[in-house]
Steps between C-alpha positions, in 0.01 A plus 500: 500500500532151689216422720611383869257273645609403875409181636303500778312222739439738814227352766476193287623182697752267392503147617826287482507155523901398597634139470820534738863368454792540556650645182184525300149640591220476218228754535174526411371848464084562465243832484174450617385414210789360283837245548737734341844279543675213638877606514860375677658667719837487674477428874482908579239677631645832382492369168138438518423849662670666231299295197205552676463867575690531158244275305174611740572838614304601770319133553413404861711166488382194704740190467476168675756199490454181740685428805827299408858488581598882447322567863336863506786735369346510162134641672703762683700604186145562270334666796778735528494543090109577536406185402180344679578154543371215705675147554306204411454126662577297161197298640252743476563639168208400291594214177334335266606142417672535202728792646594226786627266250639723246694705757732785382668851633227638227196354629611519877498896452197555305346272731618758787412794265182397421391405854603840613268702267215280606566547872528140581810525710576502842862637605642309785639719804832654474725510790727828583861484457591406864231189543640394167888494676338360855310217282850441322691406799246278704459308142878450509518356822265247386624433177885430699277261719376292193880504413644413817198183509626373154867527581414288794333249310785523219735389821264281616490314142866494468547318820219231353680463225803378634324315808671761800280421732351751747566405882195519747741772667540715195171492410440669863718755405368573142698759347704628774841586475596176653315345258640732175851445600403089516335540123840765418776122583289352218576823238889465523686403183430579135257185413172582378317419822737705742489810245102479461454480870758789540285704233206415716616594857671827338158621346320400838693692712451803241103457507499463917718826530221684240218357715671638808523851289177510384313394839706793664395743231129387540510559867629810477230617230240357780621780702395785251276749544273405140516104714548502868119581656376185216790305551467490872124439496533183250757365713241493783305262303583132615769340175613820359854557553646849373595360213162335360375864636713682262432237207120599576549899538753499179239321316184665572649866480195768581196283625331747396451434174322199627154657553338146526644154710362346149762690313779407765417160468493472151876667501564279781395203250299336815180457292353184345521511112077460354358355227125618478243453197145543549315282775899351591718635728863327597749619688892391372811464717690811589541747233858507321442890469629736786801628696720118578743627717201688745264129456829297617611670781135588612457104472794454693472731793177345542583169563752644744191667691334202510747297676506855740106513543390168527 
């Protein structure tokens, strides 16, 4: 008679370290007591469900991976798969020196991994699905006005190039039409200047016409029920426009989870960096840490309000 002996790892817990990419994740699996493996995956997480509750039957898994490129879809997949898993500020993941220097996909996860059994990590919040899509499209807008700066400068360089001057009467009307159709007599022909200014105007008038889109969209999201009583009370405050409102409320998501202003600040990033050792205290410049998109526009809207409250 063959003896059966079934497998079993129920109410133990399982902590997996994952070093995220895009075809390849490397995991790092440990017991409380033990490292039992550092394996490859493909990018999957039904793949790693499956050779977990296959390999640790009846585990209670905890995973953690740090925040990256791949967003939050790969937290919401392992929490549906019964996975406990927390996302990680690649800042604030403990390292010794020689795992800085000799970094690799191995060390990264049992770094993760080993940080998890010990408790020394902190997951950073996790916004639903809809602040995710609202934060998406006032980013965009922004990102098309970066574009639609550099395409002006692109112009603008051009036009140095050759030495076209700019008359004291266009500059008055920067970037009007009259002034697009005046840089539009210099893009006819098929020489390299006329087909790199054409190029130029062509993928301006593209970025302007998403701006226009995207401001319209972000208005009409002010007017939603999860904005419109915030929205309308921000806009109240003296250089906050509905848009630097929504950048702020898209941002920020539940202030609730701010319990403390020092914990908004620090997200903010509007708090001195400090360098303290026994008897010496110095405070740094701003800190590079923190939210930049909420710090610029909350610098901006306050010079605004000074101008407005002298």
């Amino acid at each position: 008679m063959r003896q059966v002996t079934n497998l079993s790892f129920k109410g133990q817990p399982i902590y997996i370290g994952m070093d995220v990419h895009l075809q390849k994740w490397v995991l790092s699996i440990y017991t409380k007591e033990f490292e039992m493996e550092t394996k490859s995956f493909p990018a999957s997480v039904e793949i790693v469900s499956k050779y977990l509750h296959r390999m640790y039957p009846g585990a209670d898994y905890y995973s953690a991976y740090e925040a990256g490129y791949c967003g939050y879809w790969v937290h919401e997949k392992l929490v549906s798969a019964g996975i406990n898993n927390i996302i990680i500020n690649p800042c604030d993941v403990p390292t010794t020196d020689k795992e800085k220097k000799r970094k690799r996909d191995p060390v990264d996860s049992r770094k993760l991994g080993r940080s998890l059994r010990n408790n020394e990590l902190k997951g950073i919040y996790v916004p639903d699905k809809k602040q995710q899509e609202d934060r998406l499209l006032v980013r965009s807008r922004y990102d098309m006005v970066k574009k639609q700066t550099r395409c002006k400068n692109q112009i603008k360089s051009v036009l140095a190039f050759f030495g076209i001057s700019i008359t004291d009467e266009k500059v008055n009307n920067h970037w009007s039409k009259a002034y697009i159709n005046w840089l539009c007599g210099y893009s006819q022909g098929t020489n390299g200047k006329a087909i790199r200014l054409k190029t130029l105007i062509e993928e301006l008038e593209f970025v302007r016409n998403a701006i226009s889109m995207y401001t319209k969209q972000i208005r009409s999201l002010s007017k939603e029920e999860r904005y419109k009583r915030d929205a309308e009370l921000l806009t109240k405050i003296p250089g906050i426009s509905t848009l630097s409102a929504m950048i702020i409320l898209t941002e920020l998501g539940d202030i609730k989870i701010y319990n403390r202003l020092d914990k908004l600040c620090g997200y903010v990033g509007l708090i001195p960096d400090e360098h303290t050792t026994g008897d010496k205290e110095k405070k740094t410049k701003m800190t590079k840490r923190g939210n930049r998109r909420l710090r610029r526009i909350l610098i901006e809207s306050s010079w605004v309000a000074i101008r407005k409250e002298p």
